[in-house]
Amino acid sequence: LRFENGSVPVRSARLRVMLPEGLKYLPASARAGDGSTLAEPRIDGAQLTFTQGPVAAGETRVIRLRTQATGGRDGQIEIRAM
């Protein structure tokens, strides 16, 4: 997942990821773009919330995570983040 902050710095950013039916998050798999380990997200059903702390204006962040297929879906699966 890649996100870019706009023109205003943010003191405490959160990234919310909604996993679709058929995927589950694999614990301890979240990594920053540089490969460093991230704190575990708050998990509420299929929704993951990553706390990012301060984000500078114009800053870009990358989060990588692993999921596992749980069955019930074939083909392409779309993940949404806010």
mmCIF file of C-alpha atoms in Angstrom:
data_model
loop_
_atom_site.group_PDB
_atom_site.id
_atom_site.type_symbol
_atom_site.label_atom_id
_atom_site.label_comp_id
_atom_site.label_asym_id
_atom_site.label_seq_id
_atom_site.Cartn_x
_atom_site.Cartn_y
_atom_site.Cartn_z
ATOM 1 C CA LEU A 1 0.000 0.000 0.000
ATOM 2 C CA ARG A 2 1.345 3.427 -0.897
ATOM 3 C CA PHE A 3 -0.037 6.714 0.308
ATOM 4 C CA GLU A 4 0.971 10.318 -0.185
ATOM 5 C CA ASN A 5 0.152 13.097 2.240
ATOM 6 C CA GLY A 6 -1.159 16.346 0.802
ATOM 7 C CA SER A 7 0.192 19.829 1.452
ATOM 8 C CA VAL A 8 -0.565 19.911 5.195
ATOM 9 C CA PRO A 9 1.483 18.053 7.826
ATOM 10 C CA VAL A 10 -0.456 15.543 9.935
ATOM 11 C CA ARG A 11 0.313 14.989 13.632
ATOM 12 C CA SER A 12 -1.162 11.520 13.998
ATOM 13 C CA ALA A 13 -1.981 9.678 10.763
ATOM 14 C CA ARG A 14 -3.835 6.386 10.570
ATOM 15 C CA LEU A 15 -4.234 4.167 7.537
ATOM 16 C CA ARG A 16 -7.347 2.000 7.480
ATOM 17 C CA VAL A 17 -7.287 -1.108 5.272
ATOM 18 C CA MET A 18 -10.430 -3.114 4.511
ATOM 19 C CA LEU A 19 -9.639 -6.685 3.548
ATOM 20 C CA PRO A 20 -12.222 -8.276 1.287
ATOM 21 C CA GLU A 21 -13.919 -11.556 2.014
ATOM 22 C CA GLY A 22 -11.506 -14.368 1.294
ATOM 23 C CA LEU A 23 -8.372 -12.733 2.770
ATOM 24 C CA LYS A 24 -6.978 -12.574 6.291
ATOM 25 C CA TYR A 25 -4.004 -10.613 7.596
ATOM 26 C CA LEU A 26 -0.946 -12.636 8.610
ATOM 27 C CA PRO A 27 0.236 -11.379 12.024
ATOM 28 C CA ALA A 28 3.684 -9.768 12.265
ATOM 29 C CA SER A 29 3.893 -9.351 8.478
ATOM 30 C CA ALA A 30 3.540 -5.544 8.271
ATOM 31 C CA ARG A 31 6.659 -3.758 6.990
ATOM 32 C CA ALA A 32 7.519 -0.200 6.018
ATOM 33 C CA GLY A 33 8.762 0.525 2.511
ATOM 34 C CA ASP A 34 12.371 0.187 3.727
ATOM 35 C CA GLY A 35 11.647 -3.297 5.119
ATOM 36 C CA SER A 36 11.600 -2.289 8.785
ATOM 37 C CA THR A 37 8.980 -3.895 11.016
ATOM 38 C CA LEU A 38 5.819 -1.920 11.760
ATOM 39 C CA ALA A 39 3.692 -2.101 14.869
ATOM 40 C CA GLU A 40 0.788 -4.491 14.521
ATOM 41 C CA PRO A 41 -2.407 -2.880 13.250
ATOM 42 C CA ARG A 42 -5.559 -2.723 15.327
ATOM 43 C CA ILE A 43 -7.760 -5.466 13.893
ATOM 44 C CA ASP A 44 -11.543 -5.204 13.876
ATOM 45 C CA GLY A 45 -12.949 -8.011 11.754
ATOM 46 C CA ALA A 46 -11.664 -7.430 8.227
ATOM 47 C CA GLN A 47 -10.525 -3.865 8.982
ATOM 48 C CA LEU A 48 -6.884 -3.134 9.856
ATOM 49 C CA THR A 49 -5.851 0.263 11.258
ATOM 50 C CA PHE A 50 -2.173 1.189 11.125
ATOM 51 C CA THR A 51 -1.054 4.127 13.304
ATOM 52 C CA GLN A 52 1.581 6.122 11.434
ATOM 53 C CA GLY A 53 2.277 9.025 13.783
ATOM 54 C CA PRO A 54 3.389 12.341 12.271
ATOM 55 C CA VAL A 55 3.527 12.605 8.476
ATOM 56 C CA ALA A 56 5.136 15.628 6.810
ATOM 57 C CA ALA A 57 3.475 17.587 4.029
ATOM 58 C CA GLY A 58 4.131 15.840 0.708
ATOM 59 C CA GLU A 59 5.596 12.746 2.397
ATOM 60 C CA THR A 60 5.014 9.328 0.832
ATOM 61 C CA ARG A 61 4.771 6.154 2.901
ATOM 62 C CA VAL A 62 4.632 2.504 1.875
ATOM 63 C CA ILE A 63 3.211 -0.353 3.936
ATOM 64 C CA ARG A 64 3.644 -3.953 2.891
ATOM 65 C CA LEU A 65 1.665 -6.722 4.501
ATOM 66 C CA ARG A 66 0.972 -10.355 3.875
ATOM 67 C CA THR A 67 -2.426 -11.951 3.652
ATOM 68 C CA GLN A 68 -3.653 -15.483 3.296
ATOM 69 C CA ALA A 69 -6.522 -16.663 1.136
ATOM 70 C CA THR A 70 -9.232 -18.251 3.228
ATOM 71 C CA GLY A 71 -11.225 -19.667 0.316
ATOM 72 C CA GLY A 72 -14.516 -18.778 -1.192
ATOM 73 C CA ARG A 73 -13.132 -16.395 -3.830
ATOM 74 C CA ASP A 74 -11.585 -16.923 -7.239
ATOM 75 C CA GLY A 75 -9.717 -14.485 -9.451
ATOM 76 C CA GLN A 76 -8.641 -10.948 -8.629
ATOM 77 C CA ILE A 77 -9.281 -9.532 -5.136
ATOM 78 C CA GLU A 78 -9.384 -5.772 -4.532
ATOM 79 C CA ILE A 79 -8.144 -4.227 -1.269
ATOM 80 C CA ARG A 80 -9.256 -0.745 -0.249
ATOM 81 C CA ALA A 81 -7.419 1.655 2.043
ATOM 82 C CA MET A 82 -8.292 5.085 3.444
#
